[in-house]
Every structure is written in structure tokens, then in C-alpha cells.
mmCIF file of C-alpha atoms in Angstrom:
data_model
loop_
_atom_site.group_PDB
_atom_site.id
_atom_site.type_symbol
_atom_site.label_atom_id
_atom_site.label_comp_id
_atom_site.label_asym_id
_atom_site.label_seq_id
_atom_site.Cartn_x
_atom_site.Cartn_y
_atom_site.Cartn_z
ATOM 1 C CA MET A 1 12.895 -4.888 -7.764
ATOM 2 C CA ARG A 2 15.689 -5.229 -4.427
ATOM 3 C CA ILE A 3 17.968 -7.866 -4.119
ATOM 4 C CA ARG A 4 20.092 -7.700 -0.516
ATOM 5 C CA PRO A 5 21.408 -10.085 1.452
ATOM 6 C CA ALA A 6 18.583 -12.303 4.328
ATOM 7 C CA VAL A 7 19.811 -10.093 7.225
ATOM 8 C CA ALA A 8 16.665 -8.375 9.698
ATOM 9 C CA VAL A 9 14.294 -10.459 8.510
ATOM 10 C CA THR A 10 13.439 -13.174 11.302
ATOM 11 C CA PHE A 11 10.347 -11.684 11.325
ATOM 12 C CA LEU A 12 9.368 -12.754 7.972
ATOM 13 C CA THR A 13 10.568 -16.338 8.633
ATOM 14 C CA ALA A 14 7.403 -18.149 6.901
ATOM 15 C CA THR A 15 5.845 -21.881 7.740
ATOM 16 C CA LEU A 16 6.726 -23.770 4.548
ATOM 17 C CA SER A 17 6.166 -27.514 4.118
ATOM 18 C CA ALA A 18 8.577 -29.960 5.397
ATOM 19 C CA SER A 19 10.588 -30.145 2.174
ATOM 20 C CA LEU A 20 12.574 -27.359 0.810
ATOM 21 C CA LEU A 21 16.030 -27.025 -1.597
ATOM 22 C CA PRO A 22 19.258 -27.196 0.729
ATOM 23 C CA ALA A 23 21.293 -23.676 0.785
ATOM 24 C CA THR A 24 24.238 -25.210 -2.030
ATOM 25 C CA ALA A 25 23.961 -22.846 -4.326
ATOM 26 C CA GLN A 26 26.511 -19.564 -3.653
ATOM 27 C CA ALA A 27 24.868 -15.837 -3.438
ATOM 28 C CA ALA A 28 28.038 -15.220 -5.936
ATOM 29 C CA ASN A 29 27.298 -17.078 -8.202
ATOM 30 C CA ARG A 30 23.841 -15.636 -8.612
ATOM 31 C CA THR A 31 22.370 -13.714 -11.863
ATOM 32 C CA ALA A 32 19.613 -12.006 -12.852
ATOM 33 C CA THR A 33 17.462 -15.132 -13.964
ATOM 34 C CA ASP A 34 18.122 -16.446 -10.615
ATOM 35 C CA ASP A 35 16.163 -14.052 -9.366
ATOM 36 C CA THR A 36 13.154 -14.594 -6.942
ATOM 37 C CA THR A 37 9.697 -14.538 -9.376
ATOM 38 C CA PHE A 38 6.236 -13.279 -8.293
ATOM 39 C CA SER A 39 3.354 -14.478 -10.279
ATOM 40 C CA ASN A 40 -0.773 -14.885 -9.896
ATOM 41 C CA VAL A 41 -1.283 -11.873 -6.914
ATOM 42 C CA VAL A 42 -4.366 -11.513 -5.821
ATOM 43 C CA VAL A 43 -5.926 -9.498 -3.026
ATOM 44 C CA ASN A 44 -9.371 -10.013 -1.364
ATOM 45 C CA GLY A 45 -10.132 -12.825 -4.068
ATOM 46 C CA GLY A 46 -9.682 -10.157 -6.802
ATOM 47 C CA LYS A 47 -11.847 -7.378 -5.609
ATOM 48 C CA ASP A 48 -12.284 -3.987 -4.786
ATOM 49 C CA ILE A 49 -12.324 -3.382 -0.637
ATOM 50 C CA VAL A 50 -14.839 -1.066 0.004
ATOM 51 C CA LEU A 51 -14.475 0.351 3.443
ATOM 52 C CA ALA A 52 -17.581 2.107 5.686
ATOM 53 C CA PRO A 53 -16.014 3.767 8.216
ATOM 54 C CA THR A 54 -15.880 0.981 10.740
ATOM 55 C CA THR A 55 -15.387 -1.547 8.567
ATOM 56 C CA ARG A 56 -13.417 -4.236 10.202
ATOM 57 C CA LYS A 57 -12.373 -6.492 7.387
ATOM 58 C CA THR A 58 -9.821 -9.375 7.083
ATOM 59 C CA VAL A 59 -8.011 -8.865 3.591
ATOM 60 C CA THR A 60 -5.998 -11.652 2.003
ATOM 61 C CA ILE A 61 -3.489 -11.449 -0.391
ATOM 62 C CA THR A 62 -2.382 -14.705 -2.723
ATOM 63 C CA TRP A 63 0.450 -15.484 -4.999
ATOM 64 C CA THR A 64 3.041 -17.861 -6.183
ATOM 65 C CA ALA A 65 6.641 -17.278 -5.721
ATOM 66 C CA HIS A 66 9.563 -18.662 -7.639
ATOM 67 C CA ASP A 67 12.725 -18.895 -7.162
ATOM 68 C CA PRO A 68 15.118 -21.605 -8.860
ATOM 69 C CA GLU A 69 17.669 -22.039 -5.282
ATOM 70 C CA GLY A 70 14.678 -22.749 -3.839
ATOM 71 C CA VAL A 71 12.079 -20.523 -1.558
ATOM 72 C CA VAL A 72 12.909 -20.443 1.997
ATOM 73 C CA ALA A 73 9.636 -17.568 2.808
ATOM 74 C CA SER A 74 7.957 -15.095 1.226
ATOM 75 C CA TRP A 75 5.865 -12.209 2.342
ATOM 76 C CA ALA A 76 3.747 -9.568 1.007
ATOM 77 C CA TYR A 77 1.966 -6.759 2.092
ATOM 78 C CA LEU A 78 0.158 -3.653 0.466
ATOM 79 C CA TRP A 79 1.043 0.292 0.158
ATOM 80 C CA HIS A 80 -0.147 3.577 -1.112
ATOM 81 C CA GLY A 81 1.584 6.808 -1.969
ATOM 82 C CA PRO A 82 3.984 7.301 -5.119
ATOM 83 C CA ASN A 83 6.925 5.559 -3.824
ATOM 84 C CA THR A 84 7.670 2.900 -0.752
ATOM 85 C CA ASP A 85 9.347 5.031 1.119
ATOM 86 C CA ASP A 86 7.240 7.657 0.491
ATOM 87 C CA ALA A 87 4.380 5.318 1.541
ATOM 88 C CA ASP A 88 1.515 7.650 2.878
ATOM 89 C CA GLY A 89 -1.108 4.044 4.072
ATOM 90 C CA LEU A 90 0.393 0.654 4.585
ATOM 91 C CA LEU A 91 -1.544 -2.425 5.237
ATOM 92 C CA PRO A 92 -1.030 -3.671 7.762
ATOM 93 C CA GLN A 93 0.890 -1.425 9.884
ATOM 94 C CA TYR A 94 3.133 -4.332 10.789
ATOM 95 C CA PRO A 95 3.391 -6.614 8.127
ATOM 96 C CA PRO A 96 3.212 -10.092 8.674
ATOM 97 C CA THR A 97 5.106 -13.380 6.776
ATOM 98 C CA GLY A 98 2.969 -15.135 4.869
ATOM 99 C CA THR A 99 2.065 -18.822 4.525
ATOM 100 C CA CYS A 100 3.613 -20.899 1.884
ATOM 101 C CA ALA A 101 2.941 -24.414 0.626
ATOM 102 C CA VAL A 102 6.240 -26.085 -1.159
ATOM 103 C CA SER A 103 5.368 -29.025 -3.393
ATOM 104 C CA PRO A 104 7.663 -31.705 -3.590
ATOM 105 C CA ALA A 105 7.458 -31.928 -6.992
ATOM 106 C CA ASP A 106 8.441 -28.454 -7.636
ATOM 107 C CA PRO A 107 10.638 -27.194 -4.919
ATOM 108 C CA THR A 108 11.342 -24.195 -6.538
ATOM 109 C CA THR A 109 7.904 -22.420 -6.563
ATOM 110 C CA ALA A 110 6.142 -21.849 -3.400
ATOM 111 C CA GLN A 111 1.860 -21.195 -3.124
ATOM 112 C CA CYS A 112 1.545 -18.956 -0.363
ATOM 113 C CA LYS A 113 -0.923 -16.575 1.750
ATOM 114 C CA VAL A 114 -0.958 -14.175 3.876
ATOM 115 C CA SER A 115 -4.622 -13.158 5.495
ATOM 116 C CA ILE A 116 -4.915 -8.885 6.846
ATOM 117 C CA ALA A 117 -6.864 -7.620 9.547
ATOM 118 C CA VAL A 118 -7.685 -4.428 8.662
ATOM 119 C CA ASP A 119 -9.855 -1.697 10.990
ATOM 120 C CA ALA A 120 -11.244 1.545 8.736
ATOM 121 C CA ALA A 121 -11.658 3.781 11.113
ATOM 122 C CA ARG A 122 -7.864 3.320 12.751
ATOM 123 C CA ASP A 123 -5.452 2.109 9.130
ATOM 124 C CA LEU A 124 -7.956 5.047 6.635
ATOM 125 C CA ASP A 125 -7.388 8.765 8.219
ATOM 126 C CA HIS A 126 -7.665 10.867 5.171
ATOM 127 C CA ASN A 127 -9.638 9.761 2.277
ATOM 128 C CA ALA A 128 -7.051 10.754 -0.251
ATOM 129 C CA LEU A 129 -6.530 6.981 0.494
ATOM 130 C CA ALA A 130 -9.153 5.689 -1.427
ATOM 131 C CA GLY A 131 -7.850 4.399 -4.960
ATOM 132 C CA THR A 132 -5.092 2.504 -6.447
ATOM 133 C CA TRP A 133 -2.893 0.312 -3.678
ATOM 134 C CA LYS A 134 0.007 -1.406 -4.646
ATOM 135 C CA VAL A 135 1.211 -4.291 -3.514
ATOM 136 C CA LEU A 136 4.499 -5.399 -1.887
ATOM 137 C CA ALA A 137 6.223 -8.853 -2.287
ATOM 138 C CA GLY A 138 9.391 -10.063 -0.845
ATOM 139 C CA ALA A 139 11.308 -13.598 -0.750
ATOM 140 C CA GLN A 140 13.687 -15.148 0.541
ATOM 141 C CA ASP A 141 15.799 -18.277 -1.258
ATOM 142 C CA ALA A 142 17.818 -20.974 0.297
ATOM 143 C CA THR A 143 21.141 -19.155 -0.223
ATOM 144 C CA ASP A 144 19.527 -16.694 1.941
ATOM 145 C CA GLU A 145 19.218 -13.944 -0.505
ATOM 146 C CA TRP A 146 16.119 -11.731 -0.529
ATOM 147 C CA THR A 147 13.915 -10.319 -3.522
ATOM 148 C CA GLU A 148 11.125 -7.201 -3.190
ATOM 149 C CA ILE A 149 9.338 -6.248 -6.049
ATOM 150 C CA ASP A 150 7.347 -3.132 -5.002
ATOM 151 C CA ALA A 151 4.182 -3.315 -7.689
ATOM 152 C CA ALA A 152 4.090 -6.948 -7.944
ATOM 153 C CA GLY A 153 -0.104 -6.388 -7.518
ATOM 154 C CA THR A 154 -2.748 -4.256 -6.848
ATOM 155 C CA ALA A 155 -6.153 -3.591 -5.266
ATOM 156 C CA ASN A 156 -8.520 -0.922 -5.109
ATOM 157 C CA LEU A 157 -9.927 0.509 -2.157
ATOM 158 C CA LYS A 158 -13.174 2.296 -1.946
ATOM 159 C CA ARG A 159 -15.221 4.279 0.470
ATOM 160 C CA TYR A 160 -18.163 2.719 0.876
ATOM 161 C CA ALA A 161 -20.927 5.018 -0.569
ATOM 162 C CA LYS A 162 -25.069 4.641 0.103
ATOM 163 C CA VAL A 163 -28.062 6.063 -1.237
ATOM 164 C CA THR A 164 -31.677 6.272 -0.613
ATOM 165 C CA VAL A 165 -34.894 6.889 -2.377
ATOM 166 C CA ASN A 166 -38.723 7.662 -1.941
ATOM 167 C CA ALA A 167 -41.119 8.139 -4.252
ATOM 168 C CA ALA A 168 -44.512 10.125 -3.400
ATOM 169 C CA PRO A 169 -47.398 10.340 -3.273
ATOM 170 C CA GLU A 170 -48.443 7.085 -2.517
ATOM 171 C CA PRO A 171 -51.215 6.304 -3.512
ATOM 172 C CA VAL A 172 -50.927 8.214 -6.905
ATOM 173 C CA LYS A 173 -53.384 8.365 -9.851
ATOM 174 C CA LYS A 174 -52.558 6.728 -12.686
ATOM 175 C CA GLY A 175 -51.103 9.779 -15.198
ATOM 176 C CA ARG A 176 -49.893 11.862 -12.474
ATOM 177 C CA THR A 177 -46.059 13.298 -12.226
ATOM 178 C CA ILE A 178 -44.184 10.822 -8.905
ATOM 179 C CA THR A 179 -41.963 13.003 -7.422
ATOM 180 C CA VAL A 180 -38.617 11.209 -5.941
ATOM 181 C CA THR A 181 -35.945 12.096 -3.822
ATOM 182 C CA GLY A 182 -33.551 10.570 -2.294
ATOM 183 C CA LYS A 183 -29.441 11.886 -0.820
ATOM 184 C CA LEU A 184 -25.865 9.857 -2.133
ATOM 185 C CA THR A 185 -23.355 9.609 0.644
ATOM 186 C CA ARG A 186 -20.015 7.614 1.016
ATOM 187 C CA ALA A 187 -17.563 7.014 4.504
ATOM 188 C CA ASN A 188 -15.104 9.890 5.544
ATOM 189 C CA TRP A 189 -12.982 8.243 6.561
ATOM 190 C CA GLU A 190 -11.534 11.260 8.264
ATOM 191 C CA THR A 191 -14.291 11.838 10.411
ATOM 192 C CA GLY A 192 -15.851 8.552 10.917
ATOM 193 C CA THR A 193 -18.876 9.779 9.400
ATOM 194 C CA TYR A 194 -21.312 9.971 6.217
ATOM 195 C CA THR A 195 -20.706 12.337 3.360
ATOM 196 C CA GLY A 196 -22.672 14.072 0.549
ATOM 197 C CA TYR A 197 -21.530 13.068 -2.494
ATOM 198 C CA GLN A 198 -22.072 15.550 -4.918
ATOM 199 C CA GLY A 199 -22.193 15.430 -8.951
ATOM 200 C CA ARG A 200 -22.195 11.772 -8.815
ATOM 201 C CA ALA A 201 -24.256 10.554 -12.322
ATOM 202 C CA VAL A 202 -27.215 8.088 -10.530
ATOM 203 C CA GLN A 203 -29.400 6.045 -12.131
ATOM 204 C CA LEU A 204 -33.475 5.934 -11.547
ATOM 205 C CA GLN A 205 -34.651 2.368 -11.734
ATOM 206 C CA PHE A 206 -38.315 1.244 -12.293
ATOM 207 C CA ARG A 207 -39.594 -2.288 -11.487
ATOM 208 C CA LYS A 208 -43.018 -3.483 -12.375
ATOM 209 C CA LYS A 209 -44.460 -5.196 -9.046
ATOM 210 C CA GLY A 210 -44.781 -8.956 -10.207
ATOM 211 C CA SER A 211 -41.771 -8.377 -12.514
ATOM 212 C CA SER A 212 -37.741 -8.805 -11.166
ATOM 213 C CA VAL A 213 -36.508 -6.912 -13.715
ATOM 214 C CA TYR A 214 -35.882 -3.202 -12.577
ATOM 215 C CA THR A 215 -35.436 -0.552 -16.287
ATOM 216 C CA THR A 216 -33.138 2.781 -16.039
ATOM 217 C CA LEU A 217 -36.059 5.178 -16.391
ATOM 218 C CA LYS A 218 -32.897 8.321 -16.380
ATOM 219 C CA THR A 219 -29.803 9.648 -14.862
ATOM 220 C CA VAL A 220 -29.997 12.270 -12.308
ATOM 221 C CA THR A 221 -26.709 13.951 -10.508
ATOM 222 C CA SER A 222 -26.520 13.954 -6.871
ATOM 223 C CA GLY A 223 -26.879 18.452 -6.181
ATOM 224 C CA ALA A 224 -25.310 20.063 -3.100
ATOM 225 C CA GLY A 225 -24.867 17.448 -0.386
ATOM 226 C CA GLY A 226 -25.223 14.413 -2.319
ATOM 227 C CA ALA A 227 -29.268 15.259 -2.948
ATOM 228 C CA LEU A 228 -31.417 13.563 -5.485
ATOM 229 C CA LYS A 229 -34.500 14.815 -7.241
ATOM 230 C CA THR A 230 -36.302 14.491 -10.287
ATOM 231 C CA THR A 231 -39.462 13.179 -11.392
ATOM 232 C CA THR A 232 -41.618 10.215 -13.795
ATOM 233 C CA LYS A 233 -45.094 9.116 -14.876
ATOM 234 C CA ALA A 234 -46.666 6.781 -12.706
ATOM 235 C CA LYS A 235 -47.721 4.050 -14.710
ATOM 236 C CA ALA A 236 -48.341 1.676 -13.277
ATOM 237 C CA ASP A 237 -47.721 -0.135 -9.561
ATOM 238 C CA GLY A 238 -43.939 -0.801 -9.163
ATOM 239 C CA TYR A 239 -40.759 -0.493 -7.149
ATOM 240 C CA PHE A 240 -38.226 3.144 -7.787
ATOM 241 C CA ARG A 241 -35.133 3.200 -6.555
ATOM 242 C CA PHE A 242 -31.822 4.627 -7.529
ATOM 243 C CA VAL A 243 -28.435 3.168 -8.390
ATOM 244 C CA PHE A 244 -25.218 4.394 -8.177
ATOM 245 C CA THR A 245 -22.538 2.625 -10.239
ATOM 246 C CA GLY A 246 -19.901 4.142 -8.401
ATOM 247 C CA THR A 247 -16.579 5.175 -8.851
ATOM 248 C CA ALA A 248 -12.626 4.860 -8.769
ATOM 249 C CA THR A 249 -12.758 5.564 -5.098
ATOM 250 C CA THR A 250 -16.453 4.994 -3.830
ATOM 251 C CA GLY A 251 -18.200 1.710 -4.085
ATOM 252 C CA PRO A 252 -21.483 0.953 -5.706
ATOM 253 C CA SER A 253 -24.385 1.225 -3.927
ATOM 254 C CA THR A 254 -28.493 0.429 -4.359
ATOM 255 C CA ALA A 255 -31.374 1.590 -2.771
ATOM 256 C CA THR A 256 -33.838 -0.616 -1.317
ATOM 257 C CA GLY A 257 -36.844 0.186 -3.999
ATOM 258 C CA ASP A 258 -39.804 2.098 -2.480
ATOM 259 C CA PHE A 259 -43.000 1.080 -3.608
ATOM 260 C CA VAL A 260 -45.944 2.876 -5.237
ATOM 261 C CA ASP A 261 -50.165 2.116 -5.816
ATOM 262 C CA VAL A 262 -50.923 3.525 -8.396
ATOM 263 C CA ARG A 263 -54.657 3.430 -9.030
#
């Protein structure tokens, strides 16, 4: 946590409701209990941020800022790295202020929100940026003191994944062997393309014609270049698909079911 005088923060002035506390309390009398606190920090509605090589997406951060002296302005942004001084990722590149609303019934608390325009091709230049990001939240109070919390919350940025499937032969006689092939790939932010994702568990699922429920038949592991291949017995007309549930750095993906006519 950092507490500093509010100098050079005019670019972070927030849009607040008209009701604000006057700056009557003096910074010299400030104690630890007077510090601004942040709570209810939520990024992207609580969902992972999954980005393809050229994804453009608006991500929101919402939070509550509280200060006994009153909240004049508040801001938040995402960062990645060992610490803020050595961060290798920053979203957005030029952090905007949050738009905050202060209730007349409780002028010490502000409900804040900021929208961030994320462009994977512009903002993510290496794949190691996939994983956990932290939220820096800051605020300026009515005594011209400002507080920043480096890790007020977290968010997961993940590489977009794709999985394909093909079941053959079609049609096939009942009891014969069906070979199911496919490929698991994921976004490569460094090259702007998709590359194979090897060594990952992928489920083979089947849905009988007329049913809406898929059942997992087996789990296979992606090979070189993300290749998928397995066999199963033909029992009834239906759809085969591969399902990848995702990892800490890569989002989930489900192939569109491939229909096989069993005769």
C-alpha cells in the first residue's frame, strides 16, 4: 500500500455525484484507520478474459472505495509481473480514471467502474502474459491524500483455444470401429496465429441421436502439433465431439459435434 500527497494526479480526476465531503480534515492528523480501503473488486463480471490473437474486447473493473474523509477520485487498472515497478504487462497502457457515484446517505463510500479497451494484437506481445493479473486500485480523498493498493483484486487472462473433430467412416456398420481425429490449438499472441497445444487432456464425448446430453467416452492426450486421435465402437447414430476444459493459461473449447450414421 502507498499513501502519497495528491500531486500530479489531475489526469485521474473522477466524475462523481454532486455530494462530496469538504476537505476539512488535515493530512497531518491522518491515522491508519483513515486510509482508503477497496472492496468488491470484480473484473470482467468475474469471468476469465479469453483472447484470440486479434481479439478486441472491452473489459470492466468495478469496485467500492471507502474513506472516512470522503472519496474525491478513484482509479484502477490491470498489471502483470513480479511487482508494479517491474511489470511486464499493463492494461490499459494509459490508465483512465474510474467513474464513481457517491451516495448522499454515505458520502464516505463510492461505487466505481472503469472500462478498458483491450486489443490482443496491440497489448499482448508475449505468451507469458497468460495467467493471473492483479488489479491496482487507487483513490484520492478530500484531504488531498491518495492511496494505492497494488493487489486489490485479480483477473485471469487466457489464450483462446480451438478444437476440431472428425469421426469416420461415415456411414458405418454397427459394431465396427470408428476413428475420431481432431486438433487442439491455442492463440499465439507472439505470432498472431494459432499453434498446436501438445500434452493436454481432451475428452471424447458422444450424444445419441434424439438426445440432448453428451456422455464422456474417454480422455485422450493431444500429441505433436496438438493432434488428437482415438477409436471407439459404432453403437448408434449420434454425434462425436472433443472437449477441452482449459488450463490456468488457456481457455476451454468444445468442438461442434460430428454426426455418424450407424447402419
